[in-house]
Amino acid sequence: MARLGDILVRRGFITQAQLDAALAAQGSERGVLGQILLRRNLISIQQLGDALSEQYGVPYMDIVPQAVNPQIARLVPEDLARQRSCVPVGVGKGSLQLAMVAPDDIDTISETELITGYHVQPLVALEHAIQAALDRGFDDRLTARQTIVDMKLADLAAAEESVDEDLEATVVADEEQAPVVRLVTSILTGAINAGCSDIHLEPHVPEMRVRYRVDGELQPVMTIPNHTEEAVVARIKVMADMDTTENRRPQDGRLTIVEGGSRVNFRVSTIPTVGGEKVVMRLLDEGSKNFDLTSLGLGERDLKKVQELIDKPHGMIVVTGPTGSGKSTTMYSVLAKLNAVCRNIVTVEDPVEYRLTGVNQVASDNEHGLGFANALKYIMRQDPDVIMVGEIRDHETATTAVQAALTGHLLLSTLHTNDAIGAVQRLNDLGVDNFKIAGALLGSVAQRLLRSICPECKELTQPNEQLWTKLMGTQVPPRNAKFYRGRGCRKCLGTGYSGRLPIYEIMVMTPELGDAVERGAPASKLREIAHKQGLVSLADAGIEQVFAGRTTLEEVYYKLSS
C-alpha cells in the first residue's frame, strides 16, 4: 500500500519539504499525518480525502452528520462504532456502506457483517466526521427521535397506499411489525433513554407536538402529522387498556413495556381538547427507583430532623410543595424506612404509583365510595400502625386524618402549600381547629427540585444582583462566595443543566410553636418562632446549593417564585 505522504506529494498537494516537516512533527504534535497537514492549512479536506481514497482503494466520503439517517447509524452498537471509528451511512440491496477511518480493518468489517447481516462496502472518512455522525445518531433526546419518527411515518404512508382493505386482517395479525406500533414504541423507549419523567402528545395544527419533560423542563422532541395522530393515540389506548371508541371524555390507564431488561410502567391520561385528544404519560420506572431515605439528597442537618420526626410513635407529618417537587418520592422513602415486620402500614393513593413490598396499598376510587376520606375510615378498622394518605384536599379527609393522628397512629400525607409553615394555615382553611393541629402535627417538610449545573460545561459567572436582592434582601454574600453556571453543551442540549437536586425546609412542632398555633398566631409569627428554633428556609437551602456550586441563583429564584 502506498504511503499517504507519498500520494500527497505525487499529486502536487504538498512539497517534499512540507511532508518531511510534518513527519518530523508527529512526535510532538497530536494526531496522524493528515490531521497535522490540515491544521497547518497545507491541504484541504477534499485533497486529503482523495489521497486516502487512492491509498485504500475505496471511495472517500465527506460525511455530513445531518444527512446520515440515525436509524442506519444505530445498526452497529455505539461502543463498537466509537472504538473502531466507523459508522454505517447507507443500506440498499443487501449491502451496507460503512464509513471507516481504516477501511482495511478486516476484523471490523467481518464483525459488522455478522451483527447486521449486510454485506459491507467500506468507505474511507475522517475521524472527526465519523464521531460527529455518531454523536447525532445516538442522541436519544432530540434528533434521533425525530428521524426515527420520520422513518416510521414514511413506512406508514407506504403501507396505507399499498395495503388493500381485504388484507386488513393480515395487517392486524402482524401488529408487532406495524409502523404505528413501532412508532409508539420508539416514543416510549426514547423517553426512557432520555431519562424523562413525562411524555406529552399535544394535538396542534398542522402537526401533533411531542415533548419530553427532562429535569423538570419540557423539551420539544418531535412532531407527528395530523393524519397520523389518531392512530398513535389509539395505539397508546390499546396498550393502556383504555376505550378506543371514546374520545369525548377524559380517561386514565396504565401500560408496561420492557426496556433494557427491566419493566417500566407508564401512567396514561387522556383529555379532549379543541384540536383532538391530548395524552400525557408519566414514567414509573420501578426498576431504577431506590426508595432510600439516605439517598434523597438530604443533608446531615435535614436527615437528622426527618429521622426524629418519623421516630415518633404517633402524630401527623405532612410533605408540601407544588406538583413535580418530589413529594411522592419523599413519602415512599419514608415508608420504606418505616417498613418492618412489626408494623402494619396501610396507604390510600390516587393512583398507586409504585408497589412497596410489605406495605398494604389501597387505590382511591371515588366511584365506588373509596375516596381518601372513606378509605381512611375503613383503614382505621384495619389495626394500622402507620397510615399514608396520598393527599389531603378536603375538609372530611383533613379532619379524619387529624383524628387518626390524635388516636395513636403515625399518619403521613401531602399538602399543596408553598412552604412548611403554610401547612398550618392550609389545615386551618380545611376546617381543622387550631388546638387539634397543634396536638396532631409533628412537623412539615417543604421541598423543591432544582436543576443541577451540567458538569461538562460548568464555569464561573457573576451573580445577578437583582435576583440576589429579591431572594436574600439586604444580606450580603460572603466575600469568598463563587457563583457558577452551565455554558451549554451537547450533553445538556444547550440548557446548562443536567440532573436535579432537592432542597428542604423542615418545620418541627416544638412546644413553643405548638402554643402559638393553638393561639391562632399568624404565619409571620410562626415563621419567626420557627427560625429562632433552627428552621432553614427554602431560599437559604437553595443559596447553600448555589455556594456549593451545584446550581444557579437563577434556578433557585425561578423555582421559589413560580
Coordinates of C-alpha atoms in Angstrom, one line a residue:
M1 CA 0.0 0.0 0.0
A2 CA 1.3 3.4 -1.0
R3 CA 2.1 5.8 1.9
L4 CA -0.3 8.8 2.3
G5 CA 2.6 11.3 2.3
D6 CA 4.0 10.0 -1.0
I7 CA 0.5 10.2 -2.6
L8 CA 0.1 13.8 -1.5
V9 CA 3.5 14.8 -2.9
R10 CA 2.9 12.9 -6.1
R11 CA -0.4 14.7 -6.6
G12 CA 1.2 18.0 -6.0
F13 CA -0.8 18.8 -2.9
I14 CA 2.3 19.3 -0.8
T15 CA 6.0 19.5 -1.3
Q16 CA 8.6 17.0 -0.1
A17 CA 9.9 19.6 2.4
Q18 CA 6.4 20.2 3.8
L19 CA 6.0 16.4 4.2
D20 CA 9.3 16.0 5.9
A21 CA 8.5 18.8 8.4
A22 CA 5.1 17.3 9.1
L23 CA 6.6 13.8 9.7
A24 CA 9.2 15.3 12.0
A25 CA 6.4 17.0 14.0
Q26 CA 4.5 13.7 14.6
G27 CA 6.4 13.1 17.7
S28 CA 5.4 16.4 19.3
E29 CA 2.1 17.2 17.7
R30 CA -1.0 15.1 18.4
G31 CA -2.8 13.3 15.6
V32 CA -1.9 11.5 12.4
L33 CA -0.2 12.9 9.4
G34 CA -3.4 14.0 7.7
Q35 CA -4.6 15.9 10.8
I36 CA -1.2 17.7 11.1
L37 CA -1.3 18.8 7.5
L38 CA -4.9 20.0 7.9
R39 CA -4.1 22.0 11.0
R40 CA -1.2 23.7 9.1
N41 CA -3.6 24.5 6.2
L42 CA -1.3 22.7 3.8
I43 CA -4.1 20.7 2.3
S44 CA -7.9 20.8 2.1
I45 CA -10.2 18.1 3.4
Q46 CA -11.1 17.2 -0.1
Q47 CA -7.4 16.7 -1.1
L48 CA -6.9 14.5 2.0
G49 CA -10.0 12.5 1.1
D50 CA -8.8 12.0 -2.5
A51 CA -5.4 10.8 -1.2
L52 CA -7.0 8.4 1.3
S53 CA -9.3 7.0 -1.4
E54 CA -6.2 6.2 -3.5
Q55 CA -4.3 4.8 -0.6
Y56 CA -7.0 2.3 0.4
G57 CA -8.6 1.8 -3.0
V58 CA -12.1 2.7 -1.7
P59 CA -14.3 5.8 -2.2
Y60 CA -13.9 8.7 0.1
M61 CA -17.0 10.1 1.8
D62 CA -17.2 13.7 3.2
I63 CA -19.7 12.9 5.9
V64 CA -22.4 15.5 6.7
P65 CA -23.8 14.3 10.1
Q66 CA -27.2 15.8 9.5
A67 CA -27.5 13.7 6.3
V68 CA -26.8 10.4 8.0
N69 CA -30.0 8.6 8.9
P70 CA -29.8 7.9 12.7
Q71 CA -31.7 4.7 12.3
I72 CA -29.0 3.4 10.0
A73 CA -26.2 4.7 12.2
R74 CA -27.6 2.6 15.0
L75 CA -27.2 -0.6 13.1
V76 CA -23.8 -1.0 14.7
P77 CA -23.6 -0.8 18.6
E78 CA -22.3 2.5 19.8
D79 CA -19.4 1.1 21.8
L80 CA -18.1 -0.8 18.8
A81 CA -18.6 2.1 16.4
R82 CA -16.7 4.5 18.6
Q83 CA -14.0 2.1 19.4
R84 CA -13.3 1.2 15.8
S85 CA -14.1 4.7 14.4
C86 CA -16.8 3.6 11.9
V87 CA -20.4 4.5 11.2
P88 CA -23.0 3.0 8.8
V89 CA -24.1 5.6 6.3
G90 CA -26.4 3.8 3.9
V91 CA -28.1 0.5 3.1
G92 CA -29.5 -1.0 0.0
K93 CA -29.9 -4.3 -1.8
G94 CA -28.4 -6.4 0.9
S95 CA -25.3 -4.2 1.4
L96 CA -24.3 -1.6 4.0
Q97 CA -22.0 1.3 3.4
L98 CA -19.6 1.6 6.3
A99 CA -17.5 4.8 6.7
M100 CA -14.3 4.0 8.4
V101 CA -11.0 5.7 9.3
A102 CA -9.2 2.4 8.5
P103 CA -11.2 0.7 5.7
D104 CA -8.6 -2.1 5.6
D105 CA -9.7 -3.3 9.0
I106 CA -10.9 -6.7 8.1
D107 CA -11.9 -7.6 11.7
T108 CA -14.3 -4.6 11.9
I109 CA -15.8 -5.4 8.5
S110 CA -16.4 -9.0 9.5
E111 CA -17.9 -8.2 12.8
T112 CA -20.2 -5.6 11.3
E113 CA -21.4 -8.1 8.7
L114 CA -22.1 -10.6 11.5
I115 CA -24.0 -8.1 13.5
T116 CA -26.1 -6.6 10.8
G117 CA -26.4 -9.4 8.2
Y118 CA -25.5 -7.0 5.4
H119 CA -22.5 -7.2 3.1
V120 CA -20.2 -4.3 4.0
Q121 CA -19.0 -1.9 1.4
P122 CA -16.2 0.1 3.1
L123 CA -15.7 3.8 2.6
V124 CA -12.9 6.0 4.0
A125 CA -13.8 9.0 6.0
L126 CA -12.2 11.4 8.5
E127 CA -12.2 10.7 12.3
H128 CA -14.0 13.9 13.4
A129 CA -16.7 13.5 10.8
I130 CA -17.4 9.9 11.9
Q131 CA -17.6 10.9 15.6
A132 CA -19.9 13.8 14.7
A133 CA -22.2 11.4 12.9
L134 CA -22.2 9.0 15.9
D135 CA -23.0 11.9 18.3
R136 CA -26.0 12.8 16.3
G137 CA -27.1 9.2 15.6
F138 CA -27.1 8.3 19.2
D139 CA -28.7 11.4 20.6
D140 CA -31.8 9.9 22.1
R141 CA -33.5 13.1 23.2
L142 CA -33.9 15.1 20.1
T143 CA -32.5 14.5 16.6
A144 CA -32.6 10.7 16.7
R145 CA -36.1 10.6 17.9
Q146 CA -37.3 12.9 15.2
T147 CA -35.6 11.0 12.4
I148 CA -37.0 7.7 13.7
V149 CA -40.5 9.1 13.7
D150 CA -40.0 10.4 10.2
M151 CA -39.0 6.9 9.1
K152 CA -42.0 5.3 10.8
L153 CA -44.3 7.8 9.1
A154 CA -42.8 7.1 5.8
D155 CA -43.4 3.4 6.4
L156 CA -47.0 4.1 7.4
A157 CA -47.7 6.2 4.3
A158 CA -46.3 3.5 2.1
A159 CA -48.3 0.8 3.9
E160 CA -51.5 2.8 3.6
E161 CA -51.0 3.1 -0.2
S162 CA -50.1 -0.5 -0.8
V163 CA -52.3 -2.5 1.5
D164 CA -55.7 -3.4 0.2
E165 CA -58.7 -3.3 2.5
D166 CA -59.0 -7.1 2.1
L167 CA -55.6 -7.5 3.7
E168 CA -56.6 -5.6 6.8
A169 CA -56.9 -8.7 8.9
T170 CA -53.4 -9.7 7.9
V171 CA -52.0 -6.3 8.9
V172 CA -53.7 -6.6 12.3
A173 CA -52.4 -10.1 12.8
D174 CA -48.9 -8.8 12.1
E175 CA -49.4 -5.9 14.6
E176 CA -46.0 -6.1 16.1
Q177 CA -44.5 -5.1 12.8
A178 CA -47.0 -2.3 12.1
P179 CA -45.4 1.1 11.6
V180 CA -47.6 2.8 14.2
V181 CA -46.7 0.2 16.7
R182 CA -43.0 0.7 16.1
L183 CA -43.5 4.5 16.2
V184 CA -45.2 4.4 19.7
T185 CA -42.5 2.0 20.9
S186 CA -39.9 4.5 19.7
I187 CA -41.5 7.3 21.6
L188 CA -41.7 5.3 24.8
T189 CA -38.2 3.9 24.6
G190 CA -36.8 7.3 23.6
A191 CA -38.3 8.7 26.8
I192 CA -36.7 6.0 28.9
N193 CA -33.3 6.6 27.3
A194 CA -33.7 10.4 27.7
G195 CA -34.3 10.0 31.5
C196 CA -37.5 11.9 31.3
S197 CA -40.4 11.9 33.8
D198 CA -43.4 12.6 31.5
I199 CA -44.3 12.4 27.8
H200 CA -46.7 15.0 26.3
L201 CA -48.5 14.4 23.0
E202 CA -50.3 17.6 22.1
P203 CA -52.7 18.0 19.1
H204 CA -52.0 21.1 17.2
V205 CA -52.3 22.2 13.6
P206 CA -50.7 21.2 11.3
E207 CA -48.8 18.6 13.5
M208 CA -49.1 16.9 16.8
R209 CA -46.2 18.0 19.1
V210 CA -44.4 15.5 21.3
R211 CA -42.4 16.8 24.2
Y212 CA -40.4 15.1 27.0
R213 CA -40.1 16.6 30.5
V214 CA -36.4 16.2 31.4
D215 CA -35.0 17.6 34.7
G216 CA -38.4 19.2 35.3
E217 CA -38.4 21.2 32.0
L218 CA -40.4 20.3 28.8
Q219 CA -38.3 19.9 25.7
P220 CA -39.7 19.5 22.2
V221 CA -38.7 16.2 20.7
M222 CA -40.7 15.5 17.5
T223 CA -43.8 16.3 15.5
I224 CA -46.4 13.9 14.1
P225 CA -48.6 14.9 11.1
N226 CA -52.3 15.3 11.9
H227 CA -53.4 12.5 9.6
T228 CA -51.4 10.0 11.8
E229 CA -52.1 11.3 15.3
E230 CA -55.4 9.4 15.7
A231 CA -53.7 6.1 15.0
V232 CA -50.9 6.9 17.5
V233 CA -53.4 7.8 20.3
A234 CA -55.4 4.7 19.5
R235 CA -52.3 2.5 19.8
I236 CA -51.5 4.0 23.2
K237 CA -55.1 3.4 24.4
V238 CA -54.9 -0.2 23.3
M239 CA -51.6 -0.7 25.3
A240 CA -53.1 1.1 28.3
D241 CA -56.4 -0.9 28.2
M242 CA -58.5 2.2 27.6
D243 CA -61.6 2.6 25.5
T244 CA -60.5 3.4 21.9
T245 CA -64.0 4.4 20.9
E246 CA -64.3 7.1 23.5
N247 CA -62.7 10.4 22.7
R248 CA -65.1 12.9 24.3
R249 CA -64.2 12.4 28.0
P250 CA -61.0 12.0 30.0
Q251 CA -59.6 8.5 30.5
D252 CA -56.9 7.0 32.7
G253 CA -54.9 3.9 32.1
R254 CA -51.6 2.1 32.7
L255 CA -49.2 0.4 30.3
T256 CA -46.0 -1.6 30.8
I257 CA -43.0 -2.2 28.4
V258 CA -39.7 -4.0 28.9
E259 CA -36.6 -1.9 28.1
G260 CA -33.0 -2.9 28.8
G261 CA -34.1 -6.0 30.7
S262 CA -36.3 -4.0 33.2
R263 CA -40.1 -3.3 33.3
V264 CA -41.1 0.3 33.0
N265 CA -44.7 1.3 33.8
F266 CA -46.4 4.4 32.3
R267 CA -49.4 6.1 33.9
V268 CA -51.5 7.3 30.9
S269 CA -54.0 10.2 31.0
T270 CA -56.0 11.5 28.0
I271 CA -58.2 14.6 27.8
P272 CA -60.2 16.0 24.9
T273 CA -59.1 19.4 23.6
V274 CA -60.3 21.5 20.7
G275 CA -57.6 20.1 18.5
G276 CA -58.0 16.4 19.5
E277 CA -57.0 14.2 22.3
K278 CA -54.1 15.2 24.4
V279 CA -52.1 12.4 26.0
V280 CA -49.7 12.6 29.0
M281 CA -47.7 9.6 30.1
R282 CA -45.9 9.5 33.4
L283 CA -42.9 7.2 33.6
L284 CA -42.9 4.9 36.7
D285 CA -39.6 3.1 36.4
E286 CA -39.8 0.8 39.4
G287 CA -36.5 -0.9 38.5
S288 CA -34.5 2.3 38.7
K289 CA -36.2 3.7 41.8
N290 CA -34.3 3.4 45.1
F291 CA -36.5 4.5 47.9
D292 CA -33.8 5.1 50.4
L293 CA -34.1 8.0 52.9
T294 CA -30.3 8.5 52.8
S295 CA -30.3 8.7 49.0
L296 CA -32.9 11.5 48.8
G297 CA -30.2 14.2 48.9
L298 CA -31.0 15.3 52.5
G299 CA -28.0 16.9 54.2
E300 CA -26.9 15.7 57.6
R301 CA -28.9 18.5 59.3
D302 CA -32.2 17.7 57.4
L303 CA -31.8 14.0 57.6
K304 CA -31.5 14.2 61.4
K305 CA -34.7 16.2 61.6
V306 CA -36.7 13.9 59.4
Q307 CA -35.4 10.9 61.3
E308 CA -36.5 12.5 64.6
L309 CA -40.0 13.1 63.1
I310 CA -40.6 9.6 61.9
D311 CA -39.3 8.0 65.1
K312 CA -42.3 9.4 66.9
P313 CA -44.9 6.7 67.6
H314 CA -47.9 8.8 66.6
G315 CA -48.9 12.1 65.1
M316 CA -49.1 13.7 61.6
I317 CA -46.2 14.5 59.2
V318 CA -47.0 16.4 56.0
V319 CA -44.9 16.9 52.9
T320 CA -45.7 20.1 51.0
G321 CA -44.8 21.6 47.6
P322 CA -46.1 22.1 44.1
T323 CA -46.7 19.3 41.6
G324 CA -43.4 17.8 40.4
S325 CA -41.4 18.8 43.5
G326 CA -40.6 15.2 44.5
K327 CA -43.2 14.8 47.3
S328 CA -44.1 11.2 46.3
T329 CA -40.5 10.1 46.3
T330 CA -40.0 11.5 49.7
M331 CA -43.2 9.8 51.0
Y332 CA -42.2 6.4 49.6
S333 CA -38.7 6.7 51.0
V334 CA -40.1 7.4 54.5
L335 CA -42.5 4.4 54.1
A336 CA -39.5 2.2 53.1
K337 CA -37.6 3.4 56.2
L338 CA -40.6 2.6 58.4
N339 CA -41.4 -0.7 56.7
A340 CA -40.8 -3.5 59.2
V341 CA -42.4 -6.9 60.1
C342 CA -43.6 -5.5 63.4
R343 CA -45.6 -2.6 61.7
N344 CA -48.9 -2.7 59.8
I345 CA -48.5 0.0 57.2
V346 CA -51.5 0.9 55.0
T347 CA -51.7 3.6 52.3
V348 CA -54.5 5.1 50.2
E349 CA -53.2 6.6 47.0
D350 CA -54.6 8.2 43.8
P351 CA -53.2 6.3 42.0
V352 CA -50.8 3.8 43.4
E353 CA -47.6 4.7 41.5
Y354 CA -45.1 2.3 42.9
R355 CA -45.6 -1.1 44.7
L356 CA -43.7 -1.4 48.0
T357 CA -43.2 -5.0 49.3
G358 CA -44.7 -5.4 52.7
V359 CA -46.9 -2.3 52.5
N360 CA -50.7 -2.6 52.1
Q361 CA -51.6 -0.1 49.3
V362 CA -55.1 0.9 48.5
A363 CA -56.1 2.7 45.3
S364 CA -58.5 5.6 45.9
D365 CA -61.8 5.1 43.9
N366 CA -64.5 7.8 44.4
E367 CA -66.9 6.0 42.1
H368 CA -67.1 3.0 44.5
G369 CA -67.1 5.0 47.7
L370 CA -63.4 4.7 48.4
G371 CA -62.2 8.3 48.2
F372 CA -59.5 9.4 50.6
A373 CA -61.9 10.2 53.5
N374 CA -63.9 7.0 53.3
A375 CA -60.9 4.8 52.6
L376 CA -59.2 6.4 55.7
K377 CA -62.2 5.4 57.8
Y378 CA -62.0 1.8 56.6
I379 CA -58.3 1.7 57.1
M380 CA -58.7 2.8 60.8
R381 CA -60.6 -0.5 61.3
Q382 CA -57.6 -2.5 59.9
D383 CA -55.4 -2.0 63.1
P384 CA -52.8 0.2 61.3
D385 CA -49.6 1.5 62.9
V386 CA -48.6 3.8 60.0
I387 CA -51.1 5.3 57.5
M388 CA -50.2 7.2 54.4
V389 CA -52.8 9.4 52.7
G390 CA -51.8 10.4 49.2
E391 CA -53.2 14.0 49.6
I392 CA -55.3 16.0 52.0
R393 CA -57.5 18.0 49.8
D394 CA -60.9 18.5 51.6
H395 CA -62.4 19.0 55.0
E396 CA -63.5 15.4 55.6
T397 CA -60.1 14.0 54.7
A398 CA -58.3 16.6 56.8
T399 CA -60.5 16.0 59.9
T400 CA -60.3 12.2 59.6
A401 CA -56.5 12.4 59.2
V402 CA -56.0 14.6 62.2
Q403 CA -58.3 12.3 64.3
A404 CA -56.2 9.3 63.2
A405 CA -53.0 11.1 64.3
L406 CA -54.5 12.0 67.6
T407 CA -55.6 8.5 68.4
G408 CA -52.3 6.7 68.3
H409 CA -51.4 6.4 64.6
L410 CA -48.4 7.8 62.7
L411 CA -50.0 9.5 59.6
L412 CA -48.2 10.8 56.6
S413 CA -49.7 12.9 53.8
T414 CA -49.1 15.7 51.4
L415 CA -50.4 19.2 51.1
H416 CA -50.2 21.8 48.3
T417 CA -48.6 24.8 50.1
N418 CA -45.6 27.0 49.3
D419 CA -43.6 26.4 52.5
A420 CA -43.5 24.3 55.6
I421 CA -45.3 27.0 57.8
G422 CA -48.1 27.1 55.3
A423 CA -49.2 23.6 56.3
V424 CA -50.7 25.0 59.5
Q425 CA -52.8 27.6 57.6
R426 CA -53.8 25.1 55.0
L427 CA -55.2 22.6 57.6
N428 CA -57.0 25.5 59.3
D429 CA -58.5 26.5 55.9
L430 CA -59.8 23.0 55.5
G431 CA -61.7 23.3 58.8
V432 CA -59.4 21.8 61.4
D433 CA -59.3 23.5 64.7
N434 CA -56.1 25.1 65.8
F435 CA -55.8 23.1 69.0
K436 CA -56.2 19.9 67.1
I437 CA -53.5 21.0 64.6
A438 CA -51.1 21.8 67.5
G439 CA -51.8 18.4 69.1
A440 CA -51.6 16.3 65.9
L441 CA -48.9 17.9 63.7
L442 CA -45.4 16.6 64.4
G443 CA -43.9 18.7 61.6
S444 CA -44.0 19.6 57.9
V445 CA -41.4 19.2 55.2
A446 CA -41.5 21.7 52.2
Q447 CA -39.4 20.8 49.2
R448 CA -38.4 21.8 45.7
L449 CA -36.3 20.1 43.0
L450 CA -33.6 22.3 41.4
R451 CA -31.8 21.6 38.2
S452 CA -28.1 20.9 38.7
I453 CA -25.4 22.6 36.7
C454 CA -24.0 20.5 33.9
P455 CA -20.6 19.3 35.0
E456 CA -19.3 19.2 31.4
C457 CA -19.7 23.0 30.7
K458 CA -19.7 24.4 34.3
E459 CA -17.9 27.8 34.5
L460 CA -17.6 30.7 36.9
T461 CA -20.0 33.6 36.5
Q462 CA -21.0 36.9 38.1
P463 CA -24.2 36.8 40.2
N464 CA -27.3 38.6 39.2
E465 CA -27.6 41.3 41.9
Q466 CA -31.3 41.9 41.4
L467 CA -32.1 38.2 41.9
W468 CA -29.9 38.1 45.0
T469 CA -31.7 41.0 46.5
K470 CA -35.1 39.5 45.7
L471 CA -34.1 36.2 47.4
M472 CA -31.9 37.4 50.3
G473 CA -32.9 41.0 50.9
T474 CA -30.1 43.1 52.4
Q475 CA -28.0 40.1 53.3
V476 CA -24.6 40.3 51.6
P477 CA -23.0 37.2 50.0
P478 CA -19.7 36.0 51.7
R479 CA -16.5 37.5 50.3
N480 CA -15.2 34.2 49.0
A481 CA -18.5 33.1 47.5
K482 CA -18.3 31.8 44.0
F483 CA -21.2 31.5 41.5
Y484 CA -21.3 29.1 38.6
R485 CA -23.4 28.4 35.6
G486 CA -23.6 25.9 32.7
R487 CA -22.4 27.4 29.4
G488 CA -24.4 24.9 27.4
C489 CA -23.0 21.9 25.6
R490 CA -24.1 18.7 23.7
K491 CA -24.5 16.7 26.9
C492 CA -27.1 19.1 28.4
L493 CA -28.6 20.1 25.0
G494 CA -27.5 23.7 25.5
T495 CA -29.5 24.2 28.7
G496 CA -26.6 24.4 31.0
Y497 CA -28.3 21.9 33.4
S498 CA -28.1 18.1 33.8
G499 CA -29.9 16.3 36.6
R500 CA -31.8 17.6 39.7
L501 CA -31.2 18.0 43.4
P502 CA -33.6 18.6 46.2
I503 CA -33.8 21.4 48.8
Y504 CA -35.8 21.2 52.0
E505 CA -37.5 23.4 54.6
I506 CA -38.3 21.4 57.7
M507 CA -40.6 22.7 60.5
V508 CA -40.6 20.7 63.7
M509 CA -43.6 21.4 66.0
T510 CA -41.9 22.4 69.3
P511 CA -43.9 23.2 72.5
E512 CA -43.5 26.9 71.9
L513 CA -44.6 26.7 68.2
G514 CA -47.5 24.5 69.3
D515 CA -48.7 27.1 71.8
A516 CA -48.5 29.8 69.0
V517 CA -50.5 27.6 66.6
E518 CA -53.1 26.9 69.3
R519 CA -53.5 30.6 70.0
G520 CA -54.1 31.2 66.2
A521 CA -50.9 33.2 65.7
P522 CA -50.3 34.5 62.1
A523 CA -47.9 32.8 59.7
S524 CA -45.4 35.6 60.2
K525 CA -45.2 34.9 63.9
L526 CA -45.0 31.2 63.4
R527 CA -42.1 31.7 61.0
E528 CA -40.3 33.9 63.4
I529 CA -40.5 31.3 66.1
A530 CA -39.5 28.5 63.8
H531 CA -36.5 30.5 62.6
K532 CA -35.3 31.0 66.2
Q533 CA -35.6 27.3 66.7
G534 CA -33.4 26.3 63.7
L535 CA -35.7 26.3 60.7
V536 CA -33.7 26.8 57.4
S537 CA -35.9 28.4 54.7
L538 CA -36.1 27.1 51.2
A539 CA -34.3 30.2 50.0
D540 CA -31.4 29.7 52.4
A541 CA -31.3 26.0 51.5
G542 CA -31.2 27.0 47.8
I543 CA -28.4 29.5 48.4
E544 CA -26.4 26.8 50.2
Q545 CA -26.5 24.8 47.0
V546 CA -25.5 27.8 44.9
F547 CA -22.5 28.4 47.1
A548 CA -21.6 24.7 46.8
G549 CA -21.5 25.1 43.0
R550 CA -24.4 22.7 42.4
T551 CA -27.0 25.0 41.0
T552 CA -27.5 28.7 39.9
L553 CA -29.0 31.7 41.5
E554 CA -31.5 31.9 38.6
E555 CA -32.7 28.4 39.2
V556 CA -33.3 29.0 42.9
Y557 CA -35.3 32.2 42.2
Y558 CA -37.3 30.6 39.4
K559 CA -38.3 27.5 41.4
L560 CA -39.2 29.5 44.5
S561 CA -41.1 32.3 42.7
S562 CA -43.2 30.0 40.4

